[in-house]
Amino acid sequence: IAELEALEAEHKRVEEKLRENEELLRALLNSSPHSAILVGIEGIILAVNEAGVSGLGKKIDELLGECIYDLLPPDVAESRRTWNNEVIRSGKSVCFEDELGERTFETRVYPVLDAQGKIQQLASFTRDITEYKRISEELWESEQFCSSLLNNSPNPILVVNPDASVKYVNPAVEKMTGFSSTELVGKKAPYPWWTEKTLQKTSRDFEQAMDGGATET
């Protein structure tokens, strides 16, 4: 009888610990603004947060026990399966992107190990990066546009760092000075093509610019 009571007490303790762990897991998942899903190695959903529910269009209770691959468009499901299998094979996390309609999503998948170090589950975190990619592309296009303007300008354009070292020269500077950009980038004032008069005036301009004031033209 004593042994049965001890086993029953241990069983209750384990159940309480599991409930505590489930509550902790649920709190951690819901603390993320991005979709977080825990699946078994076959893709069966074990836990999901509110953001993940909104992305899949069902309630949490409806998703638990479902296969994640059955809930995604075929091409996305195949991509997700491939990456998940890579995590299972390598034991390392992966990061990849999926296109869903006009939206782009970034997903990171991490292996979850048991006490013996064997992969039992996969934790995936997905975020919508559509706007991030759009802004990045616009910035890149702006940089390309600005670079094109600078390179094609007939006027000499010199860009310097706060320490007066050359950061960029356009082809017009190379043509005017006879020095290549490779020879000039990184050089600090006074620059090799400056005359004494240029040195005096430009040194004053530099000091005013560093102080936030306007310079004379």
Short mmCIF file of C-alpha atoms in Angstrom, two decimals:
data_model
loop_
_atom_site.label_atom_id
_atom_site.label_comp_id
_atom_site.label_asym_id
_atom_site.label_seq_id
_atom_site.Cartn_x
_atom_site.Cartn_y
_atom_site.Cartn_z
CA ILE A 1 0.00 0.00 0.00
CA ALA A 2 2.82 2.39 0.86
CA GLU A 3 4.42 1.77 -2.53
CA LEU A 4 1.11 2.44 -4.33
CA GLU A 5 0.65 5.67 -2.40
CA ALA A 6 4.20 6.73 -3.26
CA LEU A 7 3.62 5.97 -6.95
CA GLU A 8 0.35 7.88 -6.94
CA ALA A 9 2.01 10.86 -5.27
CA GLU A 10 4.83 10.79 -7.84
CA HIS A 11 2.28 10.56 -10.65
CA LYS A 12 0.45 13.65 -9.35
CA ARG A 13 3.74 15.53 -8.99
CA VAL A 14 4.66 14.74 -12.60
CA GLU A 15 1.20 15.84 -13.81
CA GLU A 16 1.49 19.12 -11.92
CA LYS A 17 4.96 19.70 -13.35
CA LEU A 18 3.67 19.05 -16.86
CA ARG A 19 0.80 21.50 -16.34
CA GLU A 20 3.25 24.11 -15.07
CA ASN A 21 5.47 23.55 -18.10
CA GLU A 22 2.49 23.81 -20.44
CA GLU A 23 1.43 27.09 -18.86
CA LEU A 24 4.99 28.42 -19.11
CA LEU A 25 5.22 27.33 -22.74
CA ARG A 26 1.87 28.95 -23.53
CA ALA A 27 2.96 32.21 -21.85
CA LEU A 28 6.25 32.23 -23.78
CA LEU A 29 4.51 31.57 -27.09
CA ASN A 30 1.88 34.27 -26.56
CA SER A 31 4.52 36.82 -25.53
CA SER A 32 5.77 36.85 -29.12
CA PRO A 33 4.07 39.22 -31.61
CA HIS A 34 5.02 36.77 -34.37
CA SER A 35 3.58 33.37 -35.19
CA ALA A 36 5.05 30.65 -32.95
CA ILE A 37 4.21 26.98 -33.48
CA LEU A 38 5.51 23.82 -31.83
CA VAL A 39 5.15 20.66 -33.91
CA GLY A 40 6.19 17.03 -33.67
CA ILE A 41 8.70 15.70 -36.17
CA GLU A 42 5.81 14.57 -38.41
CA GLY A 43 4.31 18.07 -38.40
CA ILE A 44 1.53 17.56 -35.85
CA ILE A 45 0.77 20.83 -34.04
CA LEU A 46 1.42 20.56 -30.30
CA ALA A 47 1.21 24.22 -29.33
CA VAL A 48 0.51 27.51 -31.10
CA ASN A 49 0.23 31.14 -30.02
CA GLU A 50 -2.44 33.72 -30.82
CA ALA A 51 -0.46 35.16 -33.74
CA GLY A 52 -0.14 31.69 -35.24
CA VAL A 53 -3.86 31.12 -34.88
CA SER A 54 -4.71 34.33 -36.73
CA GLY A 55 -2.39 33.31 -39.55
CA LEU A 56 -4.05 29.93 -39.96
CA GLY A 57 -7.61 31.15 -39.52
CA LYS A 58 -8.69 28.69 -36.81
CA LYS A 59 -9.03 28.53 -33.05
CA ILE A 60 -6.24 27.05 -30.93
CA ASP A 61 -8.33 24.00 -29.97
CA GLU A 62 -9.07 23.36 -33.64
CA LEU A 63 -5.39 23.43 -34.56
CA LEU A 64 -3.96 21.19 -31.87
CA GLY A 65 -3.44 17.71 -33.28
CA GLU A 66 -3.70 18.91 -36.89
CA CYS A 67 -0.83 18.48 -39.34
CA ILE A 68 0.72 21.85 -40.22
CA TYR A 69 1.37 20.70 -43.79
CA ASP A 70 -2.37 20.18 -44.36
CA LEU A 71 -3.13 23.77 -43.39
CA LEU A 72 -0.74 25.53 -45.78
CA PRO A 73 -0.85 26.06 -49.55
CA PRO A 74 0.84 23.09 -51.32
CA ASP A 75 3.98 24.98 -52.38
CA VAL A 76 4.45 26.54 -48.93
CA ALA A 77 3.76 23.19 -47.24
CA GLU A 78 6.38 21.47 -49.40
CA SER A 79 8.93 24.18 -48.64
CA ARG A 80 8.18 23.97 -44.91
CA ARG A 81 8.47 20.16 -44.95
CA THR A 82 11.83 20.35 -46.74
CA TRP A 83 13.28 22.80 -44.24
CA ASN A 84 11.88 20.92 -41.24
CA ASN A 85 13.45 17.72 -42.53
CA GLU A 86 16.75 19.56 -42.84
CA VAL A 87 16.55 20.55 -39.17
CA ILE A 88 15.80 16.94 -38.22
CA ARG A 89 18.70 15.71 -40.37
CA SER A 90 21.32 18.24 -39.27
CA GLY A 91 20.15 19.02 -35.76
CA LYS A 92 20.70 22.72 -36.54
CA SER A 93 18.27 25.63 -36.85
CA VAL A 94 17.40 27.09 -40.25
CA CYS A 95 16.01 30.38 -41.55
CA PHE A 96 14.10 30.72 -44.82
CA GLU A 97 11.51 32.82 -46.64
CA ASP A 98 8.11 31.93 -48.10
CA GLU A 99 5.88 33.84 -50.50
CA LEU A 100 2.19 33.70 -49.66
CA GLY A 101 0.16 35.79 -52.07
CA GLU A 102 1.69 39.26 -52.06
CA ARG A 103 3.24 38.80 -48.60
CA THR A 104 6.72 37.56 -47.73
CA PHE A 105 7.36 35.66 -44.50
CA GLU A 106 10.58 34.77 -42.75
CA THR A 107 10.57 31.58 -40.68
CA ARG A 108 13.16 30.29 -38.22
CA VAL A 109 12.94 26.66 -37.12
CA TYR A 110 14.74 25.29 -34.07
CA PRO A 111 15.12 21.67 -32.93
CA VAL A 112 13.71 20.75 -29.50
CA LEU A 113 15.64 17.91 -27.85
CA ASP A 114 14.60 15.38 -25.22
CA ALA A 115 16.71 14.37 -22.20
CA GLN A 116 18.73 12.00 -24.39
CA GLY A 117 19.53 14.73 -26.92
CA LYS A 118 17.19 13.34 -29.58
CA ILE A 119 15.02 15.70 -31.62
CA GLN A 120 11.39 15.26 -30.58
CA GLN A 121 9.82 18.54 -31.66
CA LEU A 122 10.39 21.58 -33.86
CA ALA A 123 9.72 25.16 -32.79
CA SER A 124 9.07 27.61 -35.62
CA PHE A 125 8.75 31.38 -35.46
CA THR A 126 7.37 33.26 -38.45
CA ARG A 127 7.18 37.00 -39.10
CA ASP A 128 5.83 39.07 -41.96
CA ILE A 129 8.78 40.87 -43.60
CA THR A 130 6.90 42.30 -46.59
CA GLU A 131 7.30 45.93 -45.56
CA TYR A 132 10.89 45.41 -44.47
CA LYS A 133 11.78 44.01 -47.89
CA ARG A 134 9.92 46.80 -49.67
CA ILE A 135 11.77 49.48 -47.71
CA SER A 136 15.09 47.70 -48.24
CA GLU A 137 14.50 47.55 -51.99
CA GLU A 138 13.51 51.22 -52.08
CA LEU A 139 16.63 52.18 -50.14
CA TRP A 140 18.77 50.11 -52.46
CA GLU A 141 17.18 51.74 -55.49
CA SER A 142 17.70 55.18 -53.91
CA GLU A 143 21.34 54.40 -53.23
CA GLN A 144 21.78 53.17 -56.79
CA PHE A 145 20.05 56.29 -58.11
CA CYS A 146 22.20 58.61 -55.96
CA SER A 147 25.32 56.73 -56.95
CA SER A 148 24.39 57.10 -60.61
CA LEU A 149 23.85 60.85 -60.19
CA LEU A 150 27.19 61.31 -58.45
CA ASN A 151 29.11 59.21 -60.95
CA ASN A 152 27.59 60.99 -63.96
CA SER A 153 27.87 64.51 -62.62
CA PRO A 154 30.26 66.74 -64.65
CA ASN A 155 31.12 68.57 -61.41
CA PRO A 156 33.83 67.26 -59.08
CA ILE A 157 32.19 65.74 -55.97
CA LEU A 158 34.20 64.73 -52.93
CA VAL A 159 32.66 63.03 -49.87
CA VAL A 160 34.72 62.98 -46.69
CA ASN A 161 34.40 61.41 -43.24
CA PRO A 162 34.35 63.48 -40.01
CA ASP A 163 38.12 62.99 -39.71
CA ALA A 164 38.54 64.56 -43.18
CA SER A 165 39.54 61.25 -44.78
CA VAL A 166 38.17 60.72 -48.29
CA LYS A 167 35.13 58.43 -48.43
CA TYR A 168 34.15 58.86 -52.09
CA VAL A 169 35.25 60.73 -55.21
CA ASN A 170 33.38 60.82 -58.49
CA PRO A 171 35.01 60.45 -61.91
CA ALA A 172 35.07 64.26 -62.33
CA VAL A 173 37.43 64.52 -59.33
CA GLU A 174 39.69 61.87 -60.85
CA LYS A 175 39.71 63.78 -64.13
CA MET A 176 40.41 67.12 -62.41
CA THR A 177 43.20 65.90 -60.12
CA GLY A 178 44.77 63.15 -62.15
CA PHE A 179 44.48 60.77 -59.18
CA SER A 180 42.36 57.61 -59.22
CA SER A 181 39.71 56.91 -56.60
CA THR A 182 41.89 54.06 -55.29
CA GLU A 183 44.70 56.56 -54.65
CA LEU A 184 42.38 59.07 -52.97
CA VAL A 185 39.93 57.06 -50.83
CA GLY A 186 41.18 56.94 -47.26
CA LYS A 187 43.54 59.90 -47.71
CA LYS A 188 43.26 62.65 -45.11
CA ALA A 189 43.50 66.39 -45.73
CA PRO A 190 45.57 68.09 -46.98
CA TYR A 191 44.94 66.33 -50.27
CA PRO A 192 47.72 66.03 -52.86
CA TRP A 193 46.09 68.36 -55.44
CA TRP A 194 45.50 71.27 -53.03
CA THR A 195 47.37 74.51 -53.53
CA GLU A 196 48.33 76.63 -50.53
CA LYS A 197 45.36 78.95 -51.14
CA THR A 198 42.97 76.00 -51.46
CA LEU A 199 44.40 74.49 -48.29
CA GLN A 200 43.76 77.63 -46.24
CA LYS A 201 40.20 78.20 -47.48
CA THR A 202 39.09 74.56 -47.41
CA SER A 203 40.53 74.03 -43.94
CA ARG A 204 38.26 76.85 -42.70
CA ASP A 205 35.30 75.30 -44.54
CA PHE A 206 35.98 71.94 -42.91
CA GLU A 207 36.10 73.46 -39.45
CA GLN A 208 32.80 75.28 -40.01
CA ALA A 209 31.13 72.17 -41.42
CA MET A 210 32.26 70.03 -38.48
CA ASP A 211 30.81 72.66 -36.13
CA GLY A 212 27.49 72.47 -37.97
CA GLY A 213 27.79 75.83 -39.67
CA ALA A 214 27.45 76.78 -43.33
CA THR A 215 30.50 77.08 -45.55
CA GLU A 216 31.30 79.69 -48.17
CA THR A 217 31.06 78.73 -51.81
#
